[in-house]
Structure formats: C-alpha cells, structure tokens
Short mmCIF file of C-alpha atoms and ligand atoms in Angstrom, two decimals:
data_model
loop_
_atom_site.label_atom_id
_atom_site.label_comp_id
_atom_site.label_asym_id
_atom_site.label_seq_id
_atom_site.Cartn_x
_atom_site.Cartn_y
_atom_site.Cartn_z
CA MET A 1 1.99 -29.48 32.37
CA GLN A 2 6.05 -28.68 33.05
CA LYS A 3 8.80 -29.69 31.41
CA THR A 4 12.15 -30.26 32.94
CA PHE A 5 15.80 -29.71 30.90
CA GLN A 6 18.62 -31.53 32.55
CA VAL A 7 21.71 -29.94 31.29
CA GLY A 8 24.77 -30.30 33.56
CA ALA A 9 24.39 -29.74 36.76
CA LYS A 10 21.27 -27.17 35.98
CA THR A 11 17.71 -27.78 35.60
CA PHE A 12 15.45 -25.86 33.76
CA VAL A 13 11.89 -26.00 33.91
CA LEU A 14 9.70 -24.89 31.23
CA ASP A 15 5.84 -24.25 31.84
CA GLN A 16 4.07 -25.33 28.16
CA GLU A 17 0.85 -23.71 29.60
CA LYS A 18 2.08 -20.15 30.38
CA ALA A 19 3.45 -20.02 26.87
CA GLU A 20 0.36 -21.42 25.66
CA ALA A 21 -2.19 -18.92 27.93
CA ALA A 22 0.43 -16.10 25.92
CA PHE A 23 -0.44 -17.54 22.65
CA ALA A 24 -4.18 -17.40 23.36
CA ALA A 25 -3.87 -13.96 24.49
CA LYS A 26 -1.65 -12.61 21.11
CA ARG A 27 -4.30 -9.95 19.95
CA VAL A 28 -4.74 -7.32 16.93
CA ILE A 29 -5.35 -4.85 19.41
CA ASN A 30 -5.44 -5.33 23.54
CA GLY A 31 -2.96 -8.36 23.55
CA ARG A 32 0.09 -9.07 25.45
CA GLN A 33 2.29 -6.70 25.77
CA THR A 34 5.65 -7.83 25.17
CA MET A 35 9.55 -6.60 25.03
CA THR A 36 10.60 -9.66 23.51
CA PHE A 37 9.67 -10.00 19.74
CA ASN A 38 8.39 -13.71 19.98
CA LEU A 39 7.24 -14.91 16.70
CA LEU A 40 6.49 -18.15 17.79
CA PRO A 41 4.29 -19.80 17.59
CA LEU A 42 2.44 -17.83 14.61
CA LYS A 43 -0.65 -16.87 15.40
CA TYR A 44 -1.83 -14.83 12.39
CA GLN A 45 0.28 -16.89 9.55
CA TRP A 46 -0.66 -14.51 7.04
CA ALA A 47 1.15 -11.67 8.22
CA TYR A 48 4.48 -14.27 8.44
CA ASP A 49 3.67 -15.42 4.79
CA LEU A 50 3.09 -12.11 3.28
CA TYR A 51 6.34 -10.77 4.96
CA ARG A 52 7.86 -12.94 3.15
CA THR A 53 6.32 -12.31 0.18
CA MET A 54 7.13 -9.17 0.27
CA LYS A 55 10.72 -9.44 0.85
CA ALA A 56 11.08 -11.69 -2.12
CA ASN A 57 9.71 -8.27 -4.10
CA HIS A 58 12.75 -6.48 -2.67
CA TRP A 59 13.77 -3.84 -5.62
CA GLU A 60 16.42 -0.78 -5.55
CA PRO A 61 15.62 2.24 -7.66
CA GLU A 62 19.06 2.82 -9.01
CA ASP A 63 18.78 -0.48 -10.43
CA ILE A 64 16.46 0.90 -13.38
CA PRO A 65 18.15 2.42 -16.07
CA MET A 66 16.20 6.08 -16.65
CA GLY A 67 18.62 6.89 -20.10
CA LYS A 68 15.17 6.64 -21.84
CA ASP A 69 13.19 9.11 -19.60
CA ILE A 70 16.13 11.18 -19.64
CA GLU A 71 16.15 11.56 -23.63
CA GLN A 72 12.29 11.82 -23.71
CA TRP A 73 11.69 14.32 -21.34
CA ARG A 74 13.89 16.74 -23.04
CA ASP A 75 12.43 15.69 -26.36
CA GLU A 76 9.52 17.75 -27.54
CA LYS A 77 8.85 15.90 -30.24
CA THR A 78 8.00 12.21 -28.89
CA VAL A 79 6.66 13.18 -25.48
CA SER A 80 3.52 15.65 -25.25
CA ASP A 81 3.36 18.48 -22.82
CA VAL A 82 -0.31 16.22 -20.96
CA GLU A 83 1.97 13.25 -21.08
CA ARG A 84 4.74 15.41 -18.94
CA TRP A 85 2.07 16.88 -16.84
CA ILE A 86 0.62 13.32 -16.06
CA ILE A 87 4.34 12.41 -14.96
CA ARG A 88 5.14 15.89 -13.31
CA MET A 89 1.48 14.93 -11.47
CA GLY A 90 2.92 10.99 -10.48
CA ILE A 91 6.09 12.33 -8.77
CA GLY A 92 4.11 15.84 -7.21
CA TYR A 93 1.48 12.89 -5.96
CA PHE A 94 3.06 10.53 -4.51
CA SER A 95 6.24 11.91 -3.30
CA ALA A 96 3.88 13.02 -0.78
CA ALA A 97 1.70 9.95 -0.49
CA GLU A 98 4.38 7.67 0.05
CA GLY A 99 6.04 9.14 3.35
CA ILE A 100 2.20 9.69 4.57
CA VAL A 101 1.58 6.11 4.51
CA GLY A 102 5.07 5.44 6.18
CA ASP A 103 4.87 7.75 8.88
CA ASN A 104 1.34 6.39 9.83
CA ILE A 105 2.31 2.83 9.60
CA GLN A 106 4.86 3.37 12.11
CA HIS A 107 3.34 6.19 14.40
CA VAL A 108 -0.34 4.49 14.67
CA VAL A 109 -0.45 1.34 12.92
CA ARG A 110 2.36 -0.26 14.23
CA GLU A 111 2.12 1.40 17.53
CA LEU A 112 -1.41 0.21 18.48
CA VAL A 113 -1.44 -3.35 17.30
CA THR A 114 0.16 -5.99 19.52
CA ALA A 115 0.68 -9.22 17.99
CA PRO A 116 4.97 -9.64 17.15
CA GLU A 117 4.20 -11.23 13.88
CA LEU A 118 1.60 -8.36 12.33
CA LYS A 119 4.60 -5.46 13.71
CA LEU A 120 7.03 -7.55 11.39
CA VAL A 121 5.47 -7.05 8.82
CA LEU A 122 4.21 -3.94 9.35
CA GLY A 123 7.88 -2.88 9.57
CA ARG A 124 8.59 -4.76 5.99
CA HIS A 125 5.57 -2.46 4.77
CA ALA A 126 7.07 0.65 6.09
CA HIS A 127 10.13 -0.01 4.52
CA GLU A 128 9.03 -0.72 1.34
CA GLU A 129 7.18 3.19 1.37
CA ASN A 130 10.62 4.34 2.28
CA ILE A 131 11.90 2.70 -1.05
CA HIS A 132 8.71 4.04 -2.72
CA ALA A 133 9.70 7.59 -1.52
CA ASP A 134 13.47 6.84 -2.65
CA SER A 135 12.35 5.79 -6.00
CA LEU A 136 10.86 9.36 -6.25
CA LEU A 137 13.75 11.04 -5.28
CA TYR A 138 15.39 9.36 -8.26
CA MET A 139 12.92 10.15 -10.52
CA ILE A 140 12.77 14.00 -10.10
CA ALA A 141 17.20 14.07 -10.04
CA SER A 142 17.22 12.33 -12.97
CA LEU A 143 14.68 14.15 -15.00
CA GLY A 144 16.80 17.35 -13.29
CA ILE A 145 13.24 19.03 -11.87
CA ASN A 146 13.46 21.39 -9.65
CA PRO A 147 12.83 19.62 -6.25
CA HIS A 148 11.02 22.97 -4.67
CA GLU A 149 8.47 21.93 -7.52
CA CYS A 150 7.33 19.04 -5.96
CA GLU A 151 7.05 20.28 -2.63
CA ALA A 152 5.09 23.03 -4.36
CA MET A 153 2.72 20.25 -5.80
CA PHE A 154 1.19 19.36 -2.44
CA GLU A 155 0.83 22.83 -1.55
CA ASP A 156 -0.42 24.63 -4.77
CA VAL A 157 -2.13 21.61 -6.72
CA PRO A 158 -6.01 21.58 -4.73
CA THR A 159 -7.09 18.11 -5.52
CA ILE A 160 -3.56 16.98 -3.92
CA VAL A 161 -3.78 18.78 -0.98
CA ARG A 162 -7.65 17.25 -0.69
CA LYS A 163 -6.69 14.13 -1.28
CA ASN A 164 -4.01 14.18 1.46
CA GLU A 165 -5.59 15.77 3.78
CA PHE A 166 -8.54 13.00 3.55
CA VAL A 167 -6.23 10.72 4.91
CA THR A 168 -4.14 12.82 7.19
CA LYS A 169 -7.02 13.26 9.53
CA VAL A 170 -8.07 10.01 10.12
CA SER A 171 -4.07 9.38 11.19
CA HIS A 172 -3.76 12.42 13.54
CA ASP A 173 -6.88 11.28 15.46
CA LEU A 174 -5.14 8.49 16.52
CA ARG A 175 -1.55 10.07 17.84
CA ARG A 176 -2.82 10.47 21.49
CA ASP A 177 -3.16 8.28 24.90
CA LEU A 178 -6.35 6.04 23.31
CA ASP A 179 -8.31 3.01 25.55
CA LEU A 180 -8.82 0.52 22.87
CA THR A 181 -11.11 -0.76 25.29
CA LYS A 182 -13.73 1.59 24.37
CA PRO A 183 -15.74 1.00 21.08
CA GLU A 184 -15.00 4.54 19.97
CA ASN A 185 -11.56 4.12 19.55
CA LYS A 186 -11.49 0.77 18.06
CA ARG A 187 -13.91 2.45 15.63
CA LEU A 188 -11.14 5.00 15.25
CA LEU A 189 -8.65 2.21 14.58
CA ALA A 190 -10.34 0.06 12.27
CA LYS A 191 -11.66 3.74 10.12
CA ASN A 192 -7.94 4.38 10.01
CA ILE A 193 -6.96 0.85 8.61
CA PHE A 194 -9.73 1.12 6.13
CA VAL A 195 -8.74 4.25 4.84
CA PHE A 196 -5.13 3.75 4.15
CA GLY A 197 -5.48 0.59 3.14
CA GLN A 198 -9.04 0.35 1.20
CA CYS A 199 -9.34 3.99 -0.20
CA MET A 200 -5.62 5.69 0.22
CA GLU A 201 -3.52 2.46 -1.19
CA GLY A 202 -6.30 0.61 -2.92
CA THR A 203 -8.32 3.12 -4.49
CA GLN A 204 -6.54 6.26 -4.45
CA PHE A 205 -3.01 5.31 -6.03
CA TYR A 206 -4.55 3.71 -9.16
CA GLY A 207 -5.57 6.97 -11.04
CA LEU A 208 -1.96 7.37 -11.52
CA PHE A 209 -1.06 3.95 -11.77
CA GLY A 210 -3.53 3.42 -14.75
CA MET A 211 -2.10 6.65 -16.59
CA VAL A 212 1.52 6.28 -15.85
CA LEU A 213 1.56 2.58 -16.78
CA SER A 214 -0.38 3.10 -19.95
CA LEU A 215 2.37 5.90 -21.02
CA TYR A 216 4.57 3.02 -20.23
CA ARG A 217 2.41 0.57 -22.26
CA GLN A 218 3.28 2.80 -25.04
CA ASN A 219 6.77 2.82 -24.70
CA LYS A 220 6.95 6.22 -23.30
CA PHE A 221 8.93 6.66 -19.58
CA PRO A 222 10.13 3.09 -19.28
CA GLY A 223 12.19 3.55 -16.20
CA ILE A 224 9.46 5.50 -14.37
CA GLY A 225 7.04 2.92 -15.71
CA GLN A 226 9.21 0.14 -14.41
CA MET A 227 9.48 1.44 -10.72
CA PHE A 228 5.41 2.25 -10.95
CA ARG A 229 4.58 -1.54 -11.90
CA TYR A 230 7.02 -2.39 -9.02
CA THR A 231 5.40 -0.10 -6.97
CA LEU A 232 2.09 -1.39 -8.02
CA ARG A 233 2.88 -4.92 -7.10
CA ASP A 234 4.50 -3.98 -3.60
CA GLU A 235 1.02 -1.66 -2.85
CA SER A 236 -0.97 -4.72 -3.91
CA ASN A 237 1.02 -6.34 -1.13
CA HIS A 238 -0.07 -3.84 1.26
CA ILE A 239 -3.49 -3.86 0.32
CA GLU A 240 -3.55 -7.23 1.58
CA VAL A 241 -1.80 -6.46 4.69
CA PHE A 242 -4.63 -4.23 5.61
CA ARG A 243 -7.33 -5.84 4.77
CA ASN A 244 -6.15 -8.77 6.83
CA LEU A 245 -5.67 -6.17 9.57
CA PHE A 246 -9.37 -4.62 9.36
CA MET A 247 -10.58 -8.29 9.19
CA ASP A 248 -9.40 -9.88 11.57
CA LEU A 249 -9.27 -6.70 14.05
CA VAL A 250 -13.49 -6.74 13.10
CA GLU A 251 -13.29 -10.96 13.60
CA GLU A 252 -11.70 -10.31 17.02
CA ASN A 253 -14.11 -7.48 18.21
CA ARG A 254 -17.78 -7.51 16.90
CA ASP A 255 -19.25 -5.43 19.32
CA ILE A 256 -17.89 -2.39 16.88
CA TRP A 257 -19.03 -3.88 13.57
CA THR A 258 -23.03 -2.33 13.27
CA THR A 259 -25.02 -1.53 10.42
CA GLU A 260 -24.34 2.61 11.14
CA PHE A 261 -20.23 1.81 11.11
CA LYS A 262 -20.29 -0.39 7.73
CA GLU A 263 -21.98 2.44 6.26
CA GLU A 264 -19.60 5.15 7.62
CA LEU A 265 -17.10 2.99 5.79
CA ARG A 266 -18.67 2.81 2.85
CA GLU A 267 -19.71 6.77 2.63
CA LEU A 268 -15.27 7.24 3.33
CA MET A 269 -14.63 4.99 0.18
CA CYS A 270 -17.57 7.15 -1.60
CA GLU A 271 -15.86 9.94 -0.80
CA ALA A 272 -12.04 8.53 -1.76
CA VAL A 273 -13.83 7.92 -4.68
CA ARG A 274 -15.08 11.63 -5.54
CA LEU A 275 -11.38 12.85 -4.44
CA GLU A 276 -10.05 10.91 -6.93
CA LYS A 277 -12.01 11.36 -9.81
CA GLU A 278 -11.66 14.97 -9.66
CA PHE A 279 -7.34 14.06 -9.52
CA ILE A 280 -8.12 12.34 -12.24
CA ARG A 281 -9.20 15.44 -14.18
CA ASP A 282 -6.39 17.75 -13.16
CA CYS A 283 -4.07 14.41 -14.28
CA LEU A 284 -5.50 14.42 -17.64
CA PRO A 285 -7.22 17.67 -18.53
CA VAL A 286 -7.89 16.56 -22.26
CA ASN A 287 -7.60 13.51 -23.74
CA ALA A 288 -4.40 12.28 -24.95
CA VAL A 289 -3.41 9.64 -27.70
CA GLY A 290 -4.39 6.79 -25.87
CA LEU A 291 -5.54 7.86 -22.65
CA ALA A 292 -9.27 8.22 -22.16
CA VAL A 293 -10.38 10.30 -18.86
CA ASP A 294 -13.55 8.45 -18.57
CA GLU A 295 -11.88 4.83 -18.31
CA PHE A 296 -9.77 5.90 -15.77
CA ILE A 297 -12.95 7.53 -13.91
CA THR A 298 -14.47 4.21 -14.18
CA TYR A 299 -12.05 2.08 -13.28
CA ILE A 300 -11.77 3.89 -9.90
CA ASP A 301 -15.61 2.68 -9.60
CA TYR A 302 -14.19 -0.65 -10.61
CA ILE A 303 -11.79 -0.69 -8.12
CA ALA A 304 -13.52 0.75 -5.29
CA ASP A 305 -15.88 -1.87 -5.64
CA ARG A 306 -13.67 -4.69 -5.01
CA ARG A 307 -11.95 -3.18 -2.10
CA LEU A 308 -15.61 -2.90 -0.34
CA GLU A 309 -16.30 -6.26 -1.40
CA GLY A 310 -12.77 -7.32 0.05
CA CYS A 311 -14.08 -6.31 3.40
CA GLY A 312 -17.28 -7.26 3.20
CA LEU A 313 -18.97 -4.32 2.51
CA ALA A 314 -21.47 -3.80 -0.07
CA PRO A 315 -20.27 -2.25 -3.49
CA LEU A 316 -21.35 1.60 -4.54
CA ALA A 317 -21.49 1.08 -7.92
CA ALA A 318 -22.16 -2.59 -8.76
CA GLY A 319 -21.81 -3.96 -11.80
CA VAL A 320 -18.89 -1.90 -13.05
CA LYS A 321 -16.91 -3.39 -15.68
CA ASN A 322 -13.03 -3.40 -15.75
CA PRO A 323 -12.24 -0.65 -18.43
CA LEU A 324 -8.21 -1.40 -18.01
CA PRO A 325 -7.71 -5.11 -17.78
CA TRP A 326 -4.30 -5.31 -18.90
CA LEU A 327 -3.41 -3.27 -15.77
CA ALA A 328 -3.94 -6.44 -13.76
CA GLU A 329 -0.48 -8.09 -16.04
CA MET A 330 1.30 -4.93 -15.06
CA MET A 331 2.36 -6.36 -11.96
CA ASP A 332 3.22 -10.33 -13.07
CA ILE A 333 6.76 -9.11 -13.25
CA LYS A 334 8.42 -12.85 -13.67
CA LYS A 335 8.62 -12.89 -16.99
CA GLU A 336 10.98 -10.20 -18.15
CA GLN A 337 13.28 -9.93 -15.74
CA ASN A 338 15.88 -8.80 -17.91
CA PHE A 339 18.35 -6.12 -16.33
CA PHE A 340 17.40 -7.29 -12.99
CA GLU A 341 17.94 -10.92 -13.31
CA GLY A 342 21.09 -11.41 -11.19
CA ARG A 343 19.22 -9.93 -8.20
CA VAL A 344 16.14 -11.29 -8.31
CA THR A 345 17.10 -14.48 -8.37
CA GLU A 346 19.32 -14.30 -4.72
CA TYR A 347 16.61 -12.24 -3.25
CA GLN A 348 14.52 -15.20 -4.04
CA LYS A 349 16.29 -17.77 -3.53
CA ALA A 350 14.05 -19.83 -0.83
CA SER A 351 11.27 -18.14 -0.96
CA SER A 352 7.49 -18.08 -2.47
CA LEU A 353 8.53 -16.06 -5.59
CA ASN A 354 6.42 -13.04 -6.17
CA VAL A 355 2.59 -14.14 -6.17
CA ALA A 356 0.98 -12.38 -8.69
CA ARG A 357 -2.52 -10.66 -7.04
CA ASP A 358 -4.56 -10.66 -10.40
CA ASP A 359 -7.94 -11.43 -8.61
CA GLU A 360 -7.09 -8.17 -6.34
CA LEU A 361 -7.77 -6.06 -9.57
FE1 FE B 1 4.29 2.69 -1.55
MN1 MN B 2 1.97 1.23 0.42
#
C-alpha cells in the first residue's frame, strides 16, 4: 500500500509495505543492517522501557558526601582492619570489573545486535558502567588510597584474577569476524550474554554488595554504601537487560537451545559460584562484627539459582532460602532521597520512576 503526500508543488510517495518488511526484519542478531537509528516502530518494547527506567535513575558520584567515610577510614577505633579490607577488596575488584563489563558491551554485544532499540539500551548500560568506574575513582581519591594499590589488586589477588579471567575469556572469543548464522557462533554470543549478565553482574557482584551494604547498615562508610546502593539498583536493571536479550536471542534461534547447551550454561554458573565463594573467603578471612561468612556464601547459592530460573534453567542448589532478605530493600531509594532530592526530581520529571525490582533478588 502506497501513501501519497502532496506538499506544495511536490509529491512524496511512502511505501507502507516496505516499512513493514523492514520492521519484520528487526532481529536480535542477523537483522536488517541499517545506518539509520530507526527506533520506530519498536519491536523490543522492554528495551525502550528499561532505557527509560535506567535514565530516570541517573546519579553522579560527586553528589554523595564522603566526609564521614574519610573520618572513619582514618580512625583506628570505629572501624576494624577486616572492615577496611572489605572496602579495599570492593574498590579493587569493581575498579576492574566495571570496565570489563563496559568494554564487553561496547566491543561485543552492542556491535553484534542489530535492532536499534537494543543498541539504545546498551548504550545507556555502557554509560552506567562509566559512572560506576568513576564512582570508584571518587572513593579512591576521597580516602587517599594510592591508585597503584588498585592496579596491584587485580594483578596480585588470585581470586580477583580468576574472576576476571572467567569473564574476559568469553569476551575475547567474539572479537573477530563472526558468521552469526552458524549455530556454534550464536552459542558463543548467547554464552557471553549469559556469563556477563547472569554469572558476573547477576551473581559475582553480590558477595561485595552484601558485605559493603552490611557495613552500611551499621553506619560504617555511609558514602561508599550509598554509592553501592545506587550501583546495586543499576545492576538490577543491567541483569534484566541481559536476561531479556538472552531470552529473545534464544527465542529467535531455537536451534541453539539444546540439552547440552543448557547444561553448559549451568556448568558456567556453577564455576562462577565456586569462584565467588573463594573470593568471599578472601574478603572476609574471619567473621567480623555482624558479618558472617556463611551467610554471604549461602546468599550466592540463592542468587545464582534465581538467575538460572530467570533464564529458564534448572537451579543448582534448589530450596536454599535467602539469608539476607534486607539486601532487596537496599535498592528502594525513593524513600530517603535527602541531599539528592532536587536532582532526582529533576531527572525523573516525566518518567516512570525507579522501579524497585525486589522480586529479582
Ligand atoms: Fe556496573
Ligand atoms: Mn553493570
């Protein structure tokens, strides 16, 4: 069906059928290659909705006061060495991890997907990883930590090295010309999206989220804790972006969804969990006040199973109960915006407000 527009002396003919064919060719991968960022009509509505939610949660590290944290960092009496070590591990691990996630989005996933609304939300996702990396820089500068110590942590702490290797190997496999019509290459991408979204951001970030936020609950390092809360809220959206991407990729490419492949993904999660538990034992070599190693370890089993189920995969440790139910509440930032009030209102004017995804935890 052709529609004709008469504008002054000129006539324009727009072909509705051609446009509909282009829409039908929107795909997660192997879709229509286009130089124009044609978001409309939207095919992946979830991607646009998440983009708007993420944008409404915008925050800047410098808006968070660090005075109390600096005071506590220097005071031998209020904060123990174990607690200080957790902060160091948090800063050391995330300094590397946020960059690895952002790099994988920009050089692998956003490159390979073809639908513009998917590229839109992935652009925002990458930007949030920059904010997270910048927030760590702000913590390091505020506390006066030698920046070389951070670099040294991801070279010298073996459990950090192993977590990083686990994710970078599934990223490097995809940095070449890949024929994504081949099932084995589609599986490489699906594996990458699963490992980054569900194993790394979805599971291996949560040991430190639990430990740092449990210090925050005891009024220790309130500025760092606040930044971790904002980061946790962002990560819950990132996990959703990658989960939706994964589900739609599988839906559109049923040929990859074999019993063997499902088992391979579960084994990857199993490995992620093993590495995370090892890492938690390095962060918390002894139980400190209010911090029980076993609770964080059990939490990893619990959260890993939620991620597996979210992707239609069988759990590894079925029946484990959540030992840290308060962690879900930490994402609900609406109630106490305090110093942040003015800005949050401004950013969130016309948008849907931050949805607390408690059910995700
Ligand atoms: Fe992040
Ligand atoms: Mn993230």
